[in-house]
Amino acid sequence: MDSVTTPSPAPTVLDAVAGRRSVRAFTGTPVPRATVERILDLAARAPSGSNIQPWKVHAAAGPVRDALTAELVAAHEAGAPEEREYDYYPGTWREPYLARRRKVGWDLYGALGIAKGDRDRMARQHGRNYDLFGAPVGLFFTLDRDLTEGSWLDLGMFMQNVMIVARGFGLETCPQAAFCYRHAIVRRHLGIPDTEILASGMALGHADWSAPENRFATEREPAAGFARFSGF
């Protein structure tokens, strides 16, 4: 079998980056706190303006993780109103972003056998976000509210480091903005103060490579399509 269906711990940085994907099905195998802490220690080598290191992480596992996800799933299934922390997506979609968004959605639903228009199954699949897709660890990334755009860039680089470093430990991840739509529940369970904005969640654990949603690969535009080269 090829590396798409049976990935293994990435031996090089190039392999770790090239093989990264948003995993949407995990096994229940626990991840020790020491491993999570080591990943975060290494990820903190990310750059930040004037080395202010603005990122904060709230990690949840065990009974804390279970209580949090149970309430989140219940709120989703009950259709409880959402309240976003910030606008992750544009208010008006345009090309080429709309086509890319639609393609990844239909590719995922196709892998799961969800037919176009089957809103019930789509909603159930979306609800799996709130159970961290079965991952044993949830990471929740916050910033102080009084920080500005530069700190958001710093946080993104830190989060990318988390995802790449995790692969060196044989673990996979899925960054998830869905939690920002139910941030009040996350705050209550994890004691996140109102002075911090919840920027993203992230599932962390051992991937279940037998799951069909983990066996499709998203496409990427080549550098020639988004970069301009001058003076070469």
PDB file of C-alpha atoms in Angstrom:
ATOM      1  CA  MET A   1       0.000   0.000   0.000  1.00  0.00           C
ATOM      2  CA  ASP A   2       1.226   3.529  -0.684  1.00  0.00           C
ATOM      3  CA  SER A   3       2.006   6.324   1.750  1.00  0.00           C
ATOM      4  CA  VAL A   4      -1.324   8.034   1.091  1.00  0.00           C
ATOM      5  CA  THR A   5      -3.254   5.201   2.728  1.00  0.00           C
ATOM      6  CA  THR A   6      -0.699   4.090   5.296  1.00  0.00           C
ATOM      7  CA  PRO A   7       1.435   7.057   6.389  1.00  0.00           C
ATOM      8  CA  SER A   8       4.183   6.503   8.929  1.00  0.00           C
ATOM      9  CA  PRO A   9       6.153   8.919  11.112  1.00  0.00           C
ATOM     10  CA  ALA A  10       7.779  11.428   8.779  1.00  0.00           C
ATOM     11  CA  PRO A  11      11.585  10.989   8.733  1.00  0.00           C
ATOM     12  CA  THR A  12      12.371  14.420   7.264  1.00  0.00           C
ATOM     13  CA  VAL A  13      10.914  17.911   7.354  1.00  0.00           C
ATOM     14  CA  LEU A  14      10.137  17.660   3.637  1.00  0.00           C
ATOM     15  CA  ASP A  15       8.175  14.456   4.179  1.00  0.00           C
ATOM     16  CA  ALA A  16       6.359  15.938   7.170  1.00  0.00           C
ATOM     17  CA  VAL A  17       5.205  18.953   5.176  1.00  0.00           C
ATOM     18  CA  ALA A  18       4.375  17.072   1.977  1.00  0.00           C
ATOM     19  CA  GLY A  19       2.335  14.452   3.841  1.00  0.00           C
ATOM     20  CA  ARG A  20       0.397  16.768   6.133  1.00  0.00           C
ATOM     21  CA  ARG A  21      -3.360  16.567   5.802  1.00  0.00           C
ATOM     22  CA  SER A  22      -6.424  17.413   7.853  1.00  0.00           C
ATOM     23  CA  VAL A  23      -7.284  14.056   9.398  1.00  0.00           C
ATOM     24  CA  ARG A  24     -10.989  13.553  10.152  1.00  0.00           C
ATOM     25  CA  ALA A  25     -10.965  10.158  11.860  1.00  0.00           C
ATOM     26  CA  PHE A  26      -8.734   9.143  14.766  1.00  0.00           C
ATOM     27  CA  THR A  27      -8.253   6.081  16.908  1.00  0.00           C
ATOM     28  CA  GLY A  28      -8.882   6.341  20.628  1.00  0.00           C
ATOM     29  CA  THR A  29      -5.248   5.629  21.506  1.00  0.00           C
ATOM     30  CA  PRO A  30      -4.249   8.097  24.244  1.00  0.00           C
ATOM     31  CA  VAL A  31      -1.444  10.601  23.745  1.00  0.00           C
ATOM     32  CA  PRO A  32       0.674  11.199  26.883  1.00  0.00           C
ATOM     33  CA  ARG A  33       0.872  14.698  28.282  1.00  0.00           C
ATOM     34  CA  ALA A  34       4.666  14.570  27.953  1.00  0.00           C
ATOM     35  CA  THR A  35       4.322  14.068  24.194  1.00  0.00           C
ATOM     36  CA  VAL A  36       1.871  16.945  23.829  1.00  0.00           C
ATOM     37  CA  GLU A  37       4.120  19.190  25.896  1.00  0.00           C
ATOM     38  CA  ARG A  38       7.164  18.263  23.820  1.00  0.00           C
ATOM     39  CA  ILE A  39       5.295  19.051  20.596  1.00  0.00           C
ATOM     40  CA  LEU A  40       4.330  22.457  21.947  1.00  0.00           C
ATOM     41  CA  ASP A  41       7.865  23.150  23.175  1.00  0.00           C
ATOM     42  CA  LEU A  42       9.270  22.461  19.715  1.00  0.00           C
ATOM     43  CA  ALA A  43       6.479  24.355  17.940  1.00  0.00           C
ATOM     44  CA  ALA A  44       7.279  27.411  20.052  1.00  0.00           C
ATOM     45  CA  ARG A  45      10.407  27.872  17.934  1.00  0.00           C
ATOM     46  CA  ALA A  46       8.035  29.568  15.483  1.00  0.00           C
ATOM     47  CA  PRO A  47       8.943  33.180  14.697  1.00  0.00           C
ATOM     48  CA  SER A  48       7.010  36.079  16.146  1.00  0.00           C
ATOM     49  CA  GLY A  49       7.392  39.817  15.841  1.00  0.00           C
ATOM     50  CA  SER A  50      10.012  41.027  18.347  1.00  0.00           C
ATOM     51  CA  ASN A  51       9.793  37.510  19.879  1.00  0.00           C
ATOM     52  CA  ILE A  52       6.581  38.362  21.755  1.00  0.00           C
ATOM     53  CA  GLN A  53       5.333  34.736  21.390  1.00  0.00           C
ATOM     54  CA  PRO A  54       1.644  35.727  21.564  1.00  0.00           C
ATOM     55  CA  TRP A  55       0.142  32.233  21.298  1.00  0.00           C
ATOM     56  CA  LYS A  56      -1.647  30.480  24.143  1.00  0.00           C
ATOM     57  CA  VAL A  57      -2.799  26.857  24.158  1.00  0.00           C
ATOM     58  CA  HIS A  58      -5.490  25.149  26.237  1.00  0.00           C
ATOM     59  CA  ALA A  59      -5.061  21.373  25.929  1.00  0.00           C
ATOM     60  CA  ALA A  60      -7.876  18.984  26.849  1.00  0.00           C
ATOM     61  CA  ALA A  61      -7.804  15.191  27.284  1.00  0.00           C
ATOM     62  CA  GLY A  62      -9.495  12.504  29.347  1.00  0.00           C
ATOM     63  CA  PRO A  63     -12.660  13.420  31.274  1.00  0.00           C
ATOM     64  CA  VAL A  64     -12.244  17.146  30.539  1.00  0.00           C
ATOM     65  CA  ARG A  65     -12.123  16.463  26.817  1.00  0.00           C
ATOM     66  CA  ASP A  66     -15.098  14.090  27.049  1.00  0.00           C
ATOM     67  CA  ALA A  67     -17.312  16.509  28.982  1.00  0.00           C
ATOM     68  CA  LEU A  68     -16.464  19.345  26.611  1.00  0.00           C
ATOM     69  CA  THR A  69     -17.133  17.402  23.430  1.00  0.00           C
ATOM     70  CA  ALA A  70     -20.351  15.890  24.822  1.00  0.00           C
ATOM     71  CA  GLU A  71     -21.830  19.340  25.432  1.00  0.00           C
ATOM     72  CA  LEU A  72     -20.626  20.643  22.075  1.00  0.00           C
ATOM     73  CA  VAL A  73     -22.153  17.708  20.187  1.00  0.00           C
ATOM     74  CA  ALA A  74     -25.415  18.078  22.108  1.00  0.00           C
ATOM     75  CA  ALA A  75     -25.569  21.794  21.271  1.00  0.00           C
ATOM     76  CA  HIS A  76     -24.972  21.047  17.595  1.00  0.00           C
ATOM     77  CA  GLU A  77     -27.593  18.304  17.452  1.00  0.00           C
ATOM     78  CA  ALA A  78     -30.117  20.519  19.227  1.00  0.00           C
ATOM     79  CA  GLY A  79     -29.526  23.298  16.722  1.00  0.00           C
ATOM     80  CA  ALA A  80     -28.465  25.732  19.437  1.00  0.00           C
ATOM     81  CA  PRO A  81     -27.613  29.179  18.043  1.00  0.00           C
ATOM     82  CA  GLU A  82     -24.005  29.723  17.064  1.00  0.00           C
ATOM     83  CA  GLU A  83     -22.000  32.809  18.006  1.00  0.00           C
ATOM     84  CA  ARG A  84     -18.795  33.268  16.094  1.00  0.00           C
ATOM     85  CA  GLU A  85     -15.734  34.882  17.623  1.00  0.00           C
ATOM     86  CA  TYR A  86     -14.639  36.466  14.342  1.00  0.00           C
ATOM     87  CA  ASP A  87     -15.212  36.154  10.580  1.00  0.00           C
ATOM     88  CA  TYR A  88     -13.036  33.307   9.386  1.00  0.00           C
ATOM     89  CA  TYR A  89     -14.490  33.279   5.868  1.00  0.00           C
ATOM     90  CA  PRO A  90     -15.327  36.210   3.563  1.00  0.00           C
ATOM     91  CA  GLY A  91     -18.876  37.513   3.602  1.00  0.00           C
ATOM     92  CA  THR A  92     -19.083  37.202  -0.201  1.00  0.00           C
ATOM     93  CA  TRP A  93     -17.415  34.351  -2.044  1.00  0.00           C
ATOM     94  CA  ARG A  94     -15.705  34.754  -5.420  1.00  0.00           C
ATOM     95  CA  GLU A  95     -13.445  32.725  -7.664  1.00  0.00           C
ATOM     96  CA  PRO A  96     -11.073  30.986  -7.440  1.00  0.00           C
ATOM     97  CA  TYR A  97     -11.861  30.497  -3.737  1.00  0.00           C
ATOM     98  CA  LEU A  98     -15.480  29.433  -4.174  1.00  0.00           C
ATOM     99  CA  ALA A  99     -14.601  26.617  -6.585  1.00  0.00           C
ATOM    100  CA  ARG A 100     -11.834  25.357  -4.316  1.00  0.00           C
ATOM    101  CA  ARG A 101     -14.124  25.373  -1.306  1.00  0.00           C
ATOM    102  CA  ARG A 102     -16.859  23.504  -3.143  1.00  0.00           C
ATOM    103  CA  LYS A 103     -14.443  20.917  -4.518  1.00  0.00           C
ATOM    104  CA  VAL A 104     -12.950  19.948  -1.167  1.00  0.00           C
ATOM    105  CA  GLY A 105     -16.433  19.711   0.313  1.00  0.00           C
ATOM    106  CA  TRP A 106     -17.767  17.440  -2.394  1.00  0.00           C
ATOM    107  CA  ASP A 107     -14.586  15.351  -2.438  1.00  0.00           C
ATOM    108  CA  LEU A 108     -15.009  14.746   1.305  1.00  0.00           C
ATOM    109  CA  TYR A 109     -18.704  13.942   0.992  1.00  0.00           C
ATOM    110  CA  GLY A 110     -17.983  11.703  -1.984  1.00  0.00           C
ATOM    111  CA  ALA A 111     -15.424   9.715   0.025  1.00  0.00           C
ATOM    112  CA  LEU A 112     -18.060   9.266   2.735  1.00  0.00           C
ATOM    113  CA  GLY A 113     -20.828   8.364   0.291  1.00  0.00           C
ATOM    114  CA  ILE A 114     -22.884  11.446   1.179  1.00  0.00           C
ATOM    115  CA  ALA A 115     -25.044  12.436  -1.774  1.00  0.00           C
ATOM    116  CA  LYS A 116     -25.515  16.030  -2.856  1.00  0.00           C
ATOM    117  CA  GLY A 117     -28.524  17.469  -1.036  1.00  0.00           C
ATOM    118  CA  ASP A 118     -28.378  14.992   1.864  1.00  0.00           C
ATOM    119  CA  ARG A 119     -28.409  17.740   4.470  1.00  0.00           C
ATOM    120  CA  ASP A 120     -28.964  15.409   7.419  1.00  0.00           C
ATOM    121  CA  ARG A 121     -25.774  13.437   6.773  1.00  0.00           C
ATOM    122  CA  MET A 122     -23.880  16.643   6.006  1.00  0.00           C
ATOM    123  CA  ALA A 123     -24.966  18.062   9.353  1.00  0.00           C
ATOM    124  CA  ARG A 124     -23.929  14.859  11.162  1.00  0.00           C
ATOM    125  CA  GLN A 125     -20.543  14.974   9.470  1.00  0.00           C
ATOM    126  CA  HIS A 126     -20.114  18.607  10.497  1.00  0.00           C
ATOM    127  CA  GLY A 127     -21.073  17.643  14.038  1.00  0.00           C
ATOM    128  CA  ARG A 128     -18.113  15.259  14.192  1.00  0.00           C
ATOM    129  CA  ASN A 129     -15.938  18.361  14.466  1.00  0.00           C
ATOM    130  CA  TYR A 130     -17.261  18.801  17.983  1.00  0.00           C
ATOM    131  CA  ASP A 131     -16.095  15.323  19.010  1.00  0.00           C
ATOM    132  CA  LEU A 132     -12.638  16.131  17.609  1.00  0.00           C
ATOM    133  CA  PHE A 133     -13.251  13.391  15.037  1.00  0.00           C
ATOM    134  CA  GLY A 134     -12.532  10.908  17.820  1.00  0.00           C
ATOM    135  CA  ALA A 135      -9.082  12.312  18.672  1.00  0.00           C
ATOM    136  CA  PRO A 136      -8.073  11.930  22.325  1.00  0.00           C
ATOM    137  CA  VAL A 137      -6.562  15.423  22.565  1.00  0.00           C
ATOM    138  CA  GLY A 138      -8.040  18.802  21.743  1.00  0.00           C
ATOM    139  CA  LEU A 139      -5.812  21.861  21.460  1.00  0.00           C
ATOM    140  CA  PHE A 140      -7.461  25.271  21.648  1.00  0.00           C
ATOM    141  CA  PHE A 141      -5.451  28.272  20.505  1.00  0.00           C
ATOM    142  CA  THR A 142      -6.106  31.741  21.858  1.00  0.00           C
ATOM    143  CA  LEU A 143      -4.685  35.253  21.672  1.00  0.00           C
ATOM    144  CA  ASP A 144      -5.133  38.243  23.946  1.00  0.00           C
ATOM    145  CA  ARG A 145      -7.876  40.378  22.424  1.00  0.00           C
ATOM    146  CA  ASP A 146      -5.814  43.559  22.407  1.00  0.00           C
ATOM    147  CA  LEU A 147      -3.245  42.065  20.011  1.00  0.00           C
ATOM    148  CA  THR A 148      -3.443  42.895  16.315  1.00  0.00           C
ATOM    149  CA  GLU A 149      -2.983  41.309  12.893  1.00  0.00           C
ATOM    150  CA  GLY A 150       0.717  40.593  13.298  1.00  0.00           C
ATOM    151  CA  SER A 151       0.020  38.316  16.245  1.00  0.00           C
ATOM    152  CA  TRP A 152      -2.498  36.367  14.162  1.00  0.00           C
ATOM    153  CA  LEU A 153       0.272  35.744  11.635  1.00  0.00           C
ATOM    154  CA  ASP A 154       2.532  34.592  14.461  1.00  0.00           C
ATOM    155  CA  LEU A 155      -0.165  32.237  15.741  1.00  0.00           C
ATOM    156  CA  GLY A 156      -0.622  30.723  12.291  1.00  0.00           C
ATOM    157  CA  MET A 157       3.077  29.926  12.060  1.00  0.00           C
ATOM    158  CA  PHE A 158       3.007  28.398  15.530  1.00  0.00           C
ATOM    159  CA  MET A 159      -0.008  26.245  14.646  1.00  0.00           C
ATOM    160  CA  GLN A 160       1.684  25.049  11.470  1.00  0.00           C
ATOM    161  CA  ASN A 161       4.679  24.033  13.550  1.00  0.00           C
ATOM    162  CA  VAL A 162       2.397  22.047  15.856  1.00  0.00           C
ATOM    163  CA  MET A 163       0.966  20.149  12.880  1.00  0.00           C
ATOM    164  CA  ILE A 164       4.376  19.384  11.369  1.00  0.00           C
ATOM    165  CA  VAL A 165       6.098  18.487  14.636  1.00  0.00           C
ATOM    166  CA  ALA A 166       3.210  16.150  15.552  1.00  0.00           C
ATOM    167  CA  ARG A 167       3.970  14.068  12.475  1.00  0.00           C
ATOM    168  CA  GLY A 168       7.472  13.462  13.807  1.00  0.00           C
ATOM    169  CA  PHE A 169       5.815  11.647  16.733  1.00  0.00           C
ATOM    170  CA  GLY A 170       3.616   9.534  14.460  1.00  0.00           C
ATOM    171  CA  LEU A 171       0.592  11.739  15.201  1.00  0.00           C
ATOM    172  CA  GLU A 172      -1.777  13.642  12.955  1.00  0.00           C
ATOM    173  CA  THR A 173      -3.941  16.729  13.342  1.00  0.00           C
ATOM    174  CA  CYS A 174      -6.934  18.630  12.048  1.00  0.00           C
ATOM    175  CA  PRO A 175      -7.151  22.398  12.586  1.00  0.00           C
ATOM    176  CA  GLN A 176     -10.772  23.343  13.272  1.00  0.00           C
ATOM    177  CA  ALA A 177     -12.395  26.772  13.182  1.00  0.00           C
ATOM    178  CA  ALA A 178     -15.747  25.162  14.069  1.00  0.00           C
ATOM    179  CA  PHE A 179     -15.088  25.578  17.782  1.00  0.00           C
ATOM    180  CA  CYS A 180     -15.067  29.354  17.408  1.00  0.00           C
ATOM    181  CA  TYR A 181     -18.798  29.176  16.659  1.00  0.00           C
ATOM    182  CA  ARG A 182     -19.436  27.659  20.088  1.00  0.00           C
ATOM    183  CA  HIS A 183     -16.666  29.367  21.998  1.00  0.00           C
ATOM    184  CA  ALA A 184     -18.771  30.001  25.115  1.00  0.00           C
ATOM    185  CA  ILE A 185     -18.946  26.256  25.812  1.00  0.00           C
ATOM    186  CA  VAL A 186     -15.217  25.854  25.259  1.00  0.00           C
ATOM    187  CA  ARG A 187     -14.511  28.790  27.567  1.00  0.00           C
ATOM    188  CA  ARG A 188     -16.600  27.390  30.376  1.00  0.00           C
ATOM    189  CA  HIS A 189     -14.999  23.946  30.306  1.00  0.00           C
ATOM    190  CA  LEU A 190     -11.405  25.129  29.924  1.00  0.00           C
ATOM    191  CA  GLY A 191     -11.514  28.312  31.980  1.00  0.00           C
ATOM    192  CA  ILE A 192     -10.566  30.573  29.081  1.00  0.00           C
ATOM    193  CA  PRO A 193     -10.996  34.220  30.143  1.00  0.00           C
ATOM    194  CA  ASP A 194     -12.963  36.710  28.055  1.00  0.00           C
ATOM    195  CA  THR A 195      -9.743  38.662  27.545  1.00  0.00           C
ATOM    196  CA  GLU A 196      -8.609  35.915  25.147  1.00  0.00           C
ATOM    197  CA  ILE A 197     -10.139  35.257  21.727  1.00  0.00           C
ATOM    198  CA  LEU A 198     -10.507  31.633  20.659  1.00  0.00           C
ATOM    199  CA  ALA A 199      -8.770  31.546  17.275  1.00  0.00           C
ATOM    200  CA  SER A 200      -8.972  27.825  16.478  1.00  0.00           C
ATOM    201  CA  GLY A 201      -9.210  24.318  17.823  1.00  0.00           C
ATOM    202  CA  MET A 202      -7.161  21.336  16.686  1.00  0.00           C
ATOM    203  CA  ALA A 203      -7.628  17.584  16.973  1.00  0.00           C
ATOM    204  CA  LEU A 204      -4.469  15.636  17.812  1.00  0.00           C
ATOM    205  CA  GLY A 205      -4.022  11.885  17.890  1.00  0.00           C
ATOM    206  CA  HIS A 206      -3.302   8.714  15.947  1.00  0.00           C
ATOM    207  CA  ALA A 207      -5.021   8.657  12.571  1.00  0.00           C
ATOM    208  CA  ASP A 208      -7.439   5.888  11.664  1.00  0.00           C
ATOM    209  CA  TRP A 209      -6.192   5.211   8.159  1.00  0.00           C
ATOM    210  CA  SER A 210      -8.959   2.695   7.497  1.00  0.00           C
ATOM    211  CA  ALA A 211     -11.528   5.530   7.527  1.00  0.00           C
ATOM    212  CA  PRO A 212     -12.556   6.612   4.002  1.00  0.00           C
ATOM    213  CA  GLU A 213     -12.391  10.319   4.877  1.00  0.00           C
ATOM    214  CA  ASN A 214      -8.656   9.901   5.465  1.00  0.00           C
ATOM    215  CA  ARG A 215      -8.030   8.331   2.080  1.00  0.00           C
ATOM    216  CA  PHE A 216      -8.591  11.286  -0.210  1.00  0.00           C
ATOM    217  CA  ALA A 217      -5.984  13.956  -0.845  1.00  0.00           C
ATOM    218  CA  THR A 218      -6.745  17.627  -1.381  1.00  0.00           C
ATOM    219  CA  GLU A 219      -5.218  19.395  -4.348  1.00  0.00           C
ATOM    220  CA  ARG A 220      -2.750  22.271  -4.207  1.00  0.00           C
ATOM    221  CA  GLU A 221      -2.021  24.974  -6.739  1.00  0.00           C
ATOM    222  CA  PRO A 222       1.614  24.770  -7.904  1.00  0.00           C
ATOM    223  CA  ALA A 223       3.943  27.654  -7.159  1.00  0.00           C
ATOM    224  CA  ALA A 224       3.754  28.767 -10.791  1.00  0.00           C
ATOM    225  CA  GLY A 225       0.072  29.480 -10.247  1.00  0.00           C
ATOM    226  CA  PHE A 226       0.369  31.791  -7.233  1.00  0.00           C
ATOM    227  CA  ALA A 227       3.945  33.131  -7.243  1.00  0.00           C
ATOM    228  CA  ARG A 228       5.731  35.721  -9.383  1.00  0.00           C
ATOM    229  CA  PHE A 229       9.446  35.280  -9.916  1.00  0.00           C
ATOM    230  CA  SER A 230      11.568  38.318 -10.700  1.00  0.00           C
ATOM    231  CA  GLY A 231      15.271  38.541 -11.391  1.00  0.00           C
ATOM    232  CA  PHE A 232      15.958  34.810 -11.621  1.00  0.00           C
TER     233      PHE A 232
END
